[in-house]
CSV table of N, CA and C in Angstrom, one decimal:
chain,number,residue,atom,x,y,z
A,336,UNK,N,9.6,12.3,-12.1
A,336,UNK,CA,10.6,11.4,-11.6
A,336,UNK,C,10.0,10.0,-11.2
A,337,UNK,N,9.1,10.1,-10.3
A,337,UNK,CA,8.4,8.9,-9.8
A,337,UNK,C,6.9,9.1,-9.7
A,338,UNK,N,6.2,8.2,-10.4
A,338,UNK,CA,4.8,8.2,-10.3
A,338,UNK,C,4.2,6.9,-9.9
A,339,UNK,N,3.2,6.9,-9.1
A,339,UNK,CA,2.6,5.7,-8.6
A,339,UNK,C,1.1,5.7,-9.0
A,340,UNK,N,0.6,4.6,-9.4
A,340,UNK,CA,-0.8,4.4,-9.8
A,340,UNK,C,-1.3,3.2,-9.1
A,341,UNK,N,-2.4,3.4,-8.3
A,341,UNK,CA,-3.0,2.3,-7.6
A,341,UNK,C,-4.2,1.9,-8.4
A,342,UNK,N,-4.6,0.6,-8.2
A,342,UNK,CA,-5.8,0.1,-8.9
A,342,UNK,C,-6.3,-1.1,-8.0
A,343,UNK,N,-7.5,-1.5,-8.3
A,343,UNK,CA,-8.1,-2.6,-7.6
A,343,UNK,C,-9.1,-2.4,-6.6
A,344,UNK,N,-9.3,-1.1,-6.3
A,344,UNK,CA,-10.4,-0.8,-5.3
A,344,UNK,C,-11.7,-1.1,-5.8
A,345,UNK,N,-12.7,-1.0,-4.9
A,345,UNK,CA,-14.1,-1.2,-5.3
A,345,UNK,C,-15.0,-1.5,-4.1
A,346,UNK,N,-16.2,-2.0,-4.4
A,346,UNK,CA,-17.2,-2.3,-3.3
A,346,UNK,C,-17.2,-3.8,-3.1
A,347,UNK,N,-17.2,-4.2,-1.8
A,347,UNK,CA,-17.2,-5.6,-1.5
A,347,UNK,C,-18.0,-5.8,-0.2
A,348,UNK,N,-18.6,-7.0,-0.1
A,348,UNK,CA,-19.3,-7.2,1.2
A,348,UNK,C,-18.4,-7.7,2.3
A,349,UNK,N,-18.9,-7.5,3.5
A,349,UNK,CA,-18.1,-8.0,4.7
A,349,UNK,C,-17.7,-9.4,4.5
A,350,UNK,N,-16.5,-9.7,4.8
A,350,UNK,CA,-15.9,-11.0,4.6
A,350,UNK,C,-15.3,-11.3,3.3
A,351,UNK,N,-15.5,-10.4,2.4
A,351,UNK,CA,-14.9,-10.5,1.0
A,351,UNK,C,-13.5,-10.2,0.9
A,352,UNK,N,-13.0,-10.2,-0.3
A,352,UNK,CA,-11.5,-9.9,-0.6
A,352,UNK,C,-11.4,-9.0,-1.7
A,353,UNK,N,-10.3,-8.3,-1.6
A,353,UNK,CA,-9.9,-7.4,-2.7
A,353,UNK,C,-8.4,-7.4,-2.8
A,354,UNK,N,-7.9,-7.1,-4.0
A,354,UNK,CA,-6.4,-7.1,-4.2
A,354,UNK,C,-6.1,-5.7,-4.8
A,355,UNK,N,-5.3,-4.9,-4.1
A,355,UNK,CA,-4.9,-3.6,-4.6
A,355,UNK,C,-3.5,-3.8,-5.2
A,356,UNK,N,-3.3,-3.0,-6.3
A,356,UNK,CA,-2.0,-3.0,-6.9
A,356,UNK,C,-1.5,-1.6,-7.0
A,357,UNK,N,-0.2,-1.5,-7.0
A,357,UNK,CA,0.5,-0.2,-7.1
A,357,UNK,C,1.6,-0.4,-8.1
A,358,UNK,N,1.5,0.4,-9.2
A,358,UNK,CA,2.5,0.4,-10.3
A,358,UNK,C,3.4,1.6,-10.1
A,359,UNK,N,4.7,1.4,-10.1
A,359,UNK,CA,5.6,2.5,-9.9
A,359,UNK,C,6.2,2.8,-11.3
A,360,UNK,N,6.1,4.0,-11.7
A,360,UNK,CA,6.7,4.5,-13.0
A,360,UNK,C,7.9,5.3,-12.6
A,361,UNK,N,9.1,4.8,-12.8
A,361,UNK,CA,10.3,5.5,-12.4
A,361,UNK,C,11.5,4.9,-13.1
A,362,UNK,N,12.6,5.6,-13.1
A,362,UNK,CA,13.8,5.1,-13.7
A,362,UNK,C,14.6,4.3,-12.7
A,363,UNK,N,14.1,4.1,-11.5
A,363,UNK,CA,14.7,3.3,-10.5
A,363,UNK,C,13.7,2.4,-9.8
A,364,UNK,N,14.2,1.3,-9.3
A,364,UNK,CA,13.4,0.4,-8.5
A,364,UNK,C,14.0,0.2,-7.1
A,365,UNK,N,14.9,1.1,-6.8
A,365,UNK,CA,15.6,1.0,-5.5
A,365,UNK,C,14.9,1.9,-4.5
A,366,UNK,N,13.9,1.3,-3.8
A,366,UNK,CA,13.1,2.0,-2.8
A,366,UNK,C,13.4,1.4,-1.4
A,367,UNK,N,13.5,2.3,-0.5
A,367,UNK,CA,13.7,1.9,0.9
A,367,UNK,C,12.5,1.1,1.4
A,368,UNK,N,11.3,1.5,1.0
A,368,UNK,CA,10.1,0.8,1.4
A,368,UNK,C,9.0,1.1,0.4
A,369,UNK,N,8.1,0.2,0.4
A,369,UNK,CA,6.8,0.5,-0.3
A,369,UNK,C,5.7,0.3,0.8
A,370,UNK,N,4.9,1.3,1.0
A,370,UNK,CA,3.9,1.3,2.1
A,370,UNK,C,2.5,1.5,1.6
A,371,UNK,N,1.6,0.9,2.3
A,371,UNK,CA,0.2,1.2,2.0
A,371,UNK,C,-0.4,1.9,3.2
A,372,UNK,N,-1.1,3.0,2.9
A,372,UNK,CA,-1.8,3.8,3.9
A,372,UNK,C,-3.3,3.8,3.6
A,373,UNK,N,-4.1,4.2,4.5
A,373,UNK,CA,-5.5,4.4,4.3
A,373,UNK,C,-6.0,5.5,5.1
A,374,UNK,N,-7.1,6.2,4.5
A,374,UNK,CA,-7.7,7.3,5.2
A,374,UNK,C,-9.2,7.2,5.1
A,375,UNK,N,-9.8,7.0,6.2
A,375,UNK,CA,-11.3,6.9,6.3
A,375,UNK,C,-11.9,8.3,6.5
A,376,UNK,N,-13.1,8.5,6.1
A,376,UNK,CA,-13.7,9.9,6.2
A,376,UNK,C,-13.6,10.4,7.7
A,377,UNK,N,-13.2,11.6,7.8
A,377,UNK,CA,-13.1,12.2,9.1
A,377,UNK,C,-11.9,11.7,10.0
A,378,UNK,N,-11.1,10.8,9.5
A,378,UNK,CA,-10.0,10.3,10.2
A,378,UNK,C,-8.7,10.6,9.6
A,379,UNK,N,-7.6,10.5,10.4
A,379,UNK,CA,-6.3,10.7,9.9
A,379,UNK,C,-5.8,9.5,9.0
A,380,UNK,N,-4.9,9.8,8.1
A,380,UNK,CA,-4.3,8.8,7.3
A,380,UNK,C,-3.4,7.9,8.2
A,381,UNK,N,-3.6,6.6,8.1
A,381,UNK,CA,-2.8,5.6,8.9
A,381,UNK,C,-2.1,4.6,8.0
A,382,UNK,N,-0.9,4.2,8.5
A,382,UNK,CA,-0.2,3.2,7.8
A,382,UNK,C,-0.8,1.8,8.0
A,383,UNK,N,-0.9,1.1,6.9
A,383,UNK,CA,-1.5,-0.3,7.0
A,383,UNK,C,-0.5,-1.4,6.9
A,384,UNK,N,0.4,-1.2,6.0
A,384,UNK,CA,1.5,-2.2,5.8
A,384,UNK,C,2.7,-1.6,5.2
A,385,UNK,N,3.9,-2.1,5.5
A,385,UNK,CA,5.1,-1.6,5.0
A,385,UNK,C,6.0,-2.7,4.6
A,386,UNK,N,6.5,-2.7,3.3
A,386,UNK,CA,7.5,-3.7,2.9
A,386,UNK,C,8.8,-3.0,2.8
A,387,UNK,N,9.7,-3.4,3.7
A,387,UNK,CA,11.1,-2.8,3.7
A,387,UNK,C,12.0,-3.6,2.8
A,388,UNK,N,12.9,-2.9,2.2
A,388,UNK,CA,14.0,-3.6,1.4
A,388,UNK,C,15.3,-3.1,2.0
A,389,UNK,N,16.1,-4.1,2.4
A,389,UNK,CA,17.4,-3.7,3.0
A,389,UNK,C,18.4,-4.7,2.5
A,390,UNK,N,19.7,-4.5,3.0
A,390,UNK,CA,20.8,-5.4,2.5
A,390,UNK,C,20.6,-6.8,2.9
A,391,UNK,N,19.8,-7.1,3.9
A,391,UNK,CA,19.5,-8.5,4.4
A,391,UNK,C,18.2,-9.0,3.8
A,392,UNK,N,17.6,-8.3,2.9
A,392,UNK,CA,16.4,-8.8,2.3
A,392,UNK,C,15.2,-7.9,2.7
A,393,UNK,N,14.0,-8.4,2.5
A,393,UNK,CA,12.9,-7.7,2.7
A,393,UNK,C,12.1,-8.1,4.0
A,394,UNK,N,11.4,-7.2,4.6
A,394,UNK,CA,10.6,-7.6,5.7
A,394,UNK,C,9.3,-6.7,5.6
A,395,UNK,N,8.3,-7.2,6.3
A,395,UNK,CA,7.0,-6.6,6.2
A,395,UNK,C,6.4,-6.4,7.6
A,396,UNK,N,5.8,-5.2,7.8
A,396,UNK,CA,5.1,-4.9,9.1
A,396,UNK,C,3.7,-4.5,8.7
A,397,UNK,N,2.8,-4.8,9.7
A,397,UNK,CA,1.4,-4.5,9.5
A,397,UNK,C,0.8,-3.8,10.8
A,398,UNK,N,-0.1,-2.9,10.5
A,398,UNK,CA,-0.9,-2.4,11.7
A,398,UNK,C,-1.7,-3.6,12.3
A,399,UNK,N,-1.8,-3.5,13.6
A,399,UNK,CA,-2.4,-4.6,14.3
A,399,UNK,C,-3.8,-5.0,13.8
A,400,UNK,N,-4.6,-4.0,13.4
A,400,UNK,CA,-5.9,-4.3,13.0
A,400,UNK,C,-6.1,-5.1,11.7
A,401,UNK,N,-5.0,-5.3,10.9
A,401,UNK,CA,-5.1,-6.0,9.7
A,401,UNK,C,-4.2,-7.3,9.7
A,402,UNK,N,-3.5,-7.5,10.7
A,402,UNK,CA,-2.6,-8.7,10.8
A,402,UNK,C,-3.5,-10.0,10.7
A,403,UNK,N,-3.0,-10.8,9.8
A,403,UNK,CA,-3.7,-12.1,9.6
A,403,UNK,C,-4.7,-12.0,8.5
A,404,UNK,N,-5.0,-10.8,8.1
A,404,UNK,CA,-6.0,-10.6,7.0
A,404,UNK,C,-5.5,-10.0,5.7
A,405,UNK,N,-4.4,-9.1,5.9
A,405,UNK,CA,-3.8,-8.5,4.7
A,405,UNK,C,-2.4,-9.0,4.5
A,406,UNK,N,-2.0,-9.1,3.2
A,406,UNK,CA,-0.7,-9.5,2.9
A,406,UNK,C,-0.2,-8.5,1.8
A,407,UNK,N,1.0,-7.8,2.2
A,407,UNK,CA,1.6,-6.9,1.3
A,407,UNK,C,2.8,-7.5,0.6
A,408,UNK,N,3.0,-7.3,-0.6
A,408,UNK,CA,4.1,-7.8,-1.4
A,408,UNK,C,4.7,-6.8,-2.4
A,409,UNK,N,5.9,-7.1,-2.8
A,409,UNK,CA,6.6,-6.3,-3.8
A,409,UNK,C,7.2,-7.2,-4.9
A,410,UNK,N,7.2,-6.7,-6.1
A,410,UNK,CA,7.9,-7.3,-7.2
A,410,UNK,C,8.9,-6.2,-7.7
A,411,UNK,N,10.1,-6.3,-7.3
A,411,UNK,CA,11.1,-5.2,-7.7
A,411,UNK,C,11.4,-5.3,-9.2
A,412,UNK,N,11.4,-6.4,-9.8
A,412,UNK,CA,11.6,-6.5,-11.2
A,412,UNK,C,10.6,-5.8,-12.0
A,413,UNK,N,9.3,-5.9,-11.6
A,413,UNK,CA,8.2,-5.3,-12.3
A,413,UNK,C,7.9,-3.9,-11.7
A,414,UNK,N,8.5,-3.5,-10.6
A,414,UNK,CA,8.3,-2.2,-10.0
A,414,UNK,C,6.8,-2.1,-9.6
A,415,UNK,N,6.3,-3.1,-9.0
A,415,UNK,CA,4.9,-3.2,-8.6
A,415,UNK,C,4.8,-3.7,-7.1
A,416,UNK,N,3.7,-3.4,-6.5
A,416,UNK,CA,3.4,-3.9,-5.2
A,416,UNK,C,1.9,-4.2,-5.1
A,417,UNK,N,1.6,-5.2,-4.3
A,417,UNK,CA,0.2,-5.6,-4.1
A,417,UNK,C,-0.2,-5.6,-2.6
A,418,UNK,N,-1.4,-5.4,-2.4
A,418,UNK,CA,-2.0,-5.5,-1.0
A,418,UNK,C,-3.2,-6.4,-1.2
A,419,UNK,N,-3.0,-7.7,-0.7
A,419,UNK,CA,-4.1,-8.7,-0.8
A,419,UNK,C,-4.9,-8.5,0.5
A,420,UNK,N,-6.2,-8.2,0.4
A,420,UNK,CA,-7.0,-8.0,1.6
A,420,UNK,C,-8.1,-9.0,1.7
A,421,UNK,N,-8.2,-9.7,2.8
A,421,UNK,CA,-9.2,-10.7,3.0
A,421,UNK,C,-10.0,-10.5,4.3
A,422,UNK,N,-11.1,-11.2,4.4
A,422,UNK,CA,-11.9,-11.0,5.6
A,422,UNK,C,-12.2,-9.6,5.9
A,423,UNK,N,-12.6,-8.9,4.8
A,423,UNK,CA,-12.7,-7.4,5.0
A,423,UNK,C,-13.9,-7.1,5.9
A,424,UNK,N,-13.8,-6.0,6.6
A,424,UNK,CA,-14.7,-5.5,7.5
A,424,UNK,C,-15.2,-4.1,7.1
A,425,UNK,N,-16.4,-3.6,7.6
A,425,UNK,CA,-16.8,-2.3,7.2
A,425,UNK,C,-15.8,-1.2,7.7
A,426,UNK,N,-15.1,-1.5,8.8
A,426,UNK,CA,-14.1,-0.5,9.3
A,426,UNK,C,-12.8,-0.4,8.4
A,427,UNK,N,-12.7,-1.3,7.4
A,427,UNK,CA,-11.6,-1.2,6.4
A,427,UNK,C,-12.0,-0.2,5.3
A,428,UNK,N,-13.2,0.3,5.3
A,428,UNK,CA,-13.6,1.2,4.3
A,428,UNK,C,-12.7,2.5,4.4
A,429,UNK,N,-12.1,2.9,3.3
A,429,UNK,CA,-11.2,4.0,3.2
A,429,UNK,C,-10.7,4.2,1.8
A,430,UNK,N,-10.0,5.3,1.6
A,430,UNK,CA,-9.2,5.4,0.4
A,430,UNK,C,-7.8,4.9,0.8
A,431,UNK,N,-7.3,4.0,-0.1
A,431,UNK,CA,-6.0,3.4,0.2
A,431,UNK,C,-5.0,4.0,-0.8
A,432,UNK,N,-3.8,4.3,-0.2
A,432,UNK,CA,-2.7,4.9,-0.9
A,432,UNK,C,-1.5,4.1,-0.8
A,433,UNK,N,-0.7,4.1,-1.9
A,433,UNK,CA,0.6,3.5,-2.0
A,433,UNK,C,1.6,4.6,-1.9
A,434,UNK,N,2.7,4.3,-1.2
A,434,UNK,CA,3.8,5.2,-1.0
A,434,UNK,C,5.1,4.5,-1.1
A,435,UNK,N,6.1,5.2,-1.7
A,435,UNK,CA,7.4,4.6,-1.8
A,435,UNK,C,8.4,5.7,-1.4
A,436,UNK,N,9.6,5.3,-0.9
A,436,UNK,CA,10.7,6.2,-0.6
A,436,UNK,C,11.9,5.8,-1.5
A,437,UNK,N,12.3,6.7,-2.3
A,437,UNK,CA,13.4,6.4,-3.2
A,437,UNK,C,14.7,6.7,-2.6
A,438,UNK,N,15.6,5.7,-2.7
A,438,UNK,CA,17.0,6.0,-2.2
A,438,UNK,C,17.7,6.9,-3.2
A,439,UNK,N,17.4,6.9,-4.5
A,439,UNK,CA,18.1,7.7,-5.4
A,439,UNK,C,17.8,9.2,-5.2
A,440,UNK,N,16.5,9.5,-5.0
A,440,UNK,CA,16.1,10.8,-4.9
A,440,UNK,C,15.9,11.3,-3.4
A,441,UNK,N,16.0,10.3,-2.5
A,441,UNK,CA,15.8,10.6,-1.1
A,441,UNK,C,14.5,11.3,-0.8
A,442,UNK,N,13.5,10.8,-1.5
A,442,UNK,CA,12.2,11.5,-1.3
A,442,UNK,C,11.1,10.4,-1.3
A,443,UNK,N,9.9,10.8,-0.8
A,443,UNK,CA,8.8,9.9,-0.7
A,443,UNK,C,7.8,10.4,-1.8
A,444,UNK,N,7.1,9.4,-2.3
A,444,UNK,CA,6.1,9.6,-3.4
A,444,UNK,C,4.8,8.9,-3.1
A,445,UNK,N,3.7,9.5,-3.4
A,445,UNK,CA,2.4,8.9,-3.1
A,445,UNK,C,1.6,8.7,-4.4
A,446,UNK,N,0.8,7.7,-4.4
A,446,UNK,CA,-0.2,7.5,-5.4
A,446,UNK,C,-1.4,8.3,-5.2
A,447,UNK,N,-2.4,8.3,-6.1
A,447,UNK,CA,-3.5,9.1,-6.0
A,447,UNK,C,-4.6,8.5,-5.1
A,448,UNK,N,-4.5,7.2,-4.8
A,448,UNK,CA,-5.4,6.6,-3.9
A,448,UNK,C,-6.5,5.8,-4.7
A,449,UNK,N,-7.0,4.8,-4.0
A,449,UNK,CA,-8.1,4.0,-4.6
A,449,UNK,C,-9.1,3.7,-3.5
A,450,UNK,N,-10.4,3.9,-3.8
A,450,UNK,CA,-11.4,3.7,-2.8
A,450,UNK,C,-11.8,2.2,-2.6
A,451,UNK,N,-11.8,1.9,-1.3
A,451,UNK,CA,-12.3,0.5,-0.9
A,451,UNK,C,-13.5,0.7,0.0
A,452,UNK,N,-14.6,0.1,-0.4
A,452,UNK,CA,-15.8,0.2,0.4
A,452,UNK,C,-16.3,-1.2,0.8
A,453,UNK,N,-16.5,-1.4,2.1
A,453,UNK,CA,-16.9,-2.7,2.6
A,453,UNK,C,-18.3,-2.5,3.1
A,454,UNK,N,-19.3,-3.2,2.5
A,454,UNK,CA,-20.7,-3.0,3.0
A,454,UNK,C,-21.0,-4.1,4.0
A,455,UNK,N,-21.8,-3.7,5.0
A,455,UNK,CA,-22.2,-4.6,6.1
A,455,UNK,C,-23.4,-5.5,5.7
């Protein structure tokens, strides 16, 4: 029904930038939200950014630790989303996941994750 494929992860030095992409393969582009999560070794998965789509337009929320450094966006026409990450820190090292919630299927779907490693 819905498949997500992330790309763009890699190794970067502290202060560097990376752009993650999430391609959604589905017969619908009507999602309640597209979210980015991350999970560092030994830690629980945490939400990083959420792009909501509602009747009044879209809005975006970020976890406090990435505000001012990360920008999440969506392109509904292309069924893709991006997470632009700047001023990266070693504590940003994690596997990053894309997640969407489909209005049509009333279900959430996850991508396979992409590794981001920030060296000090």
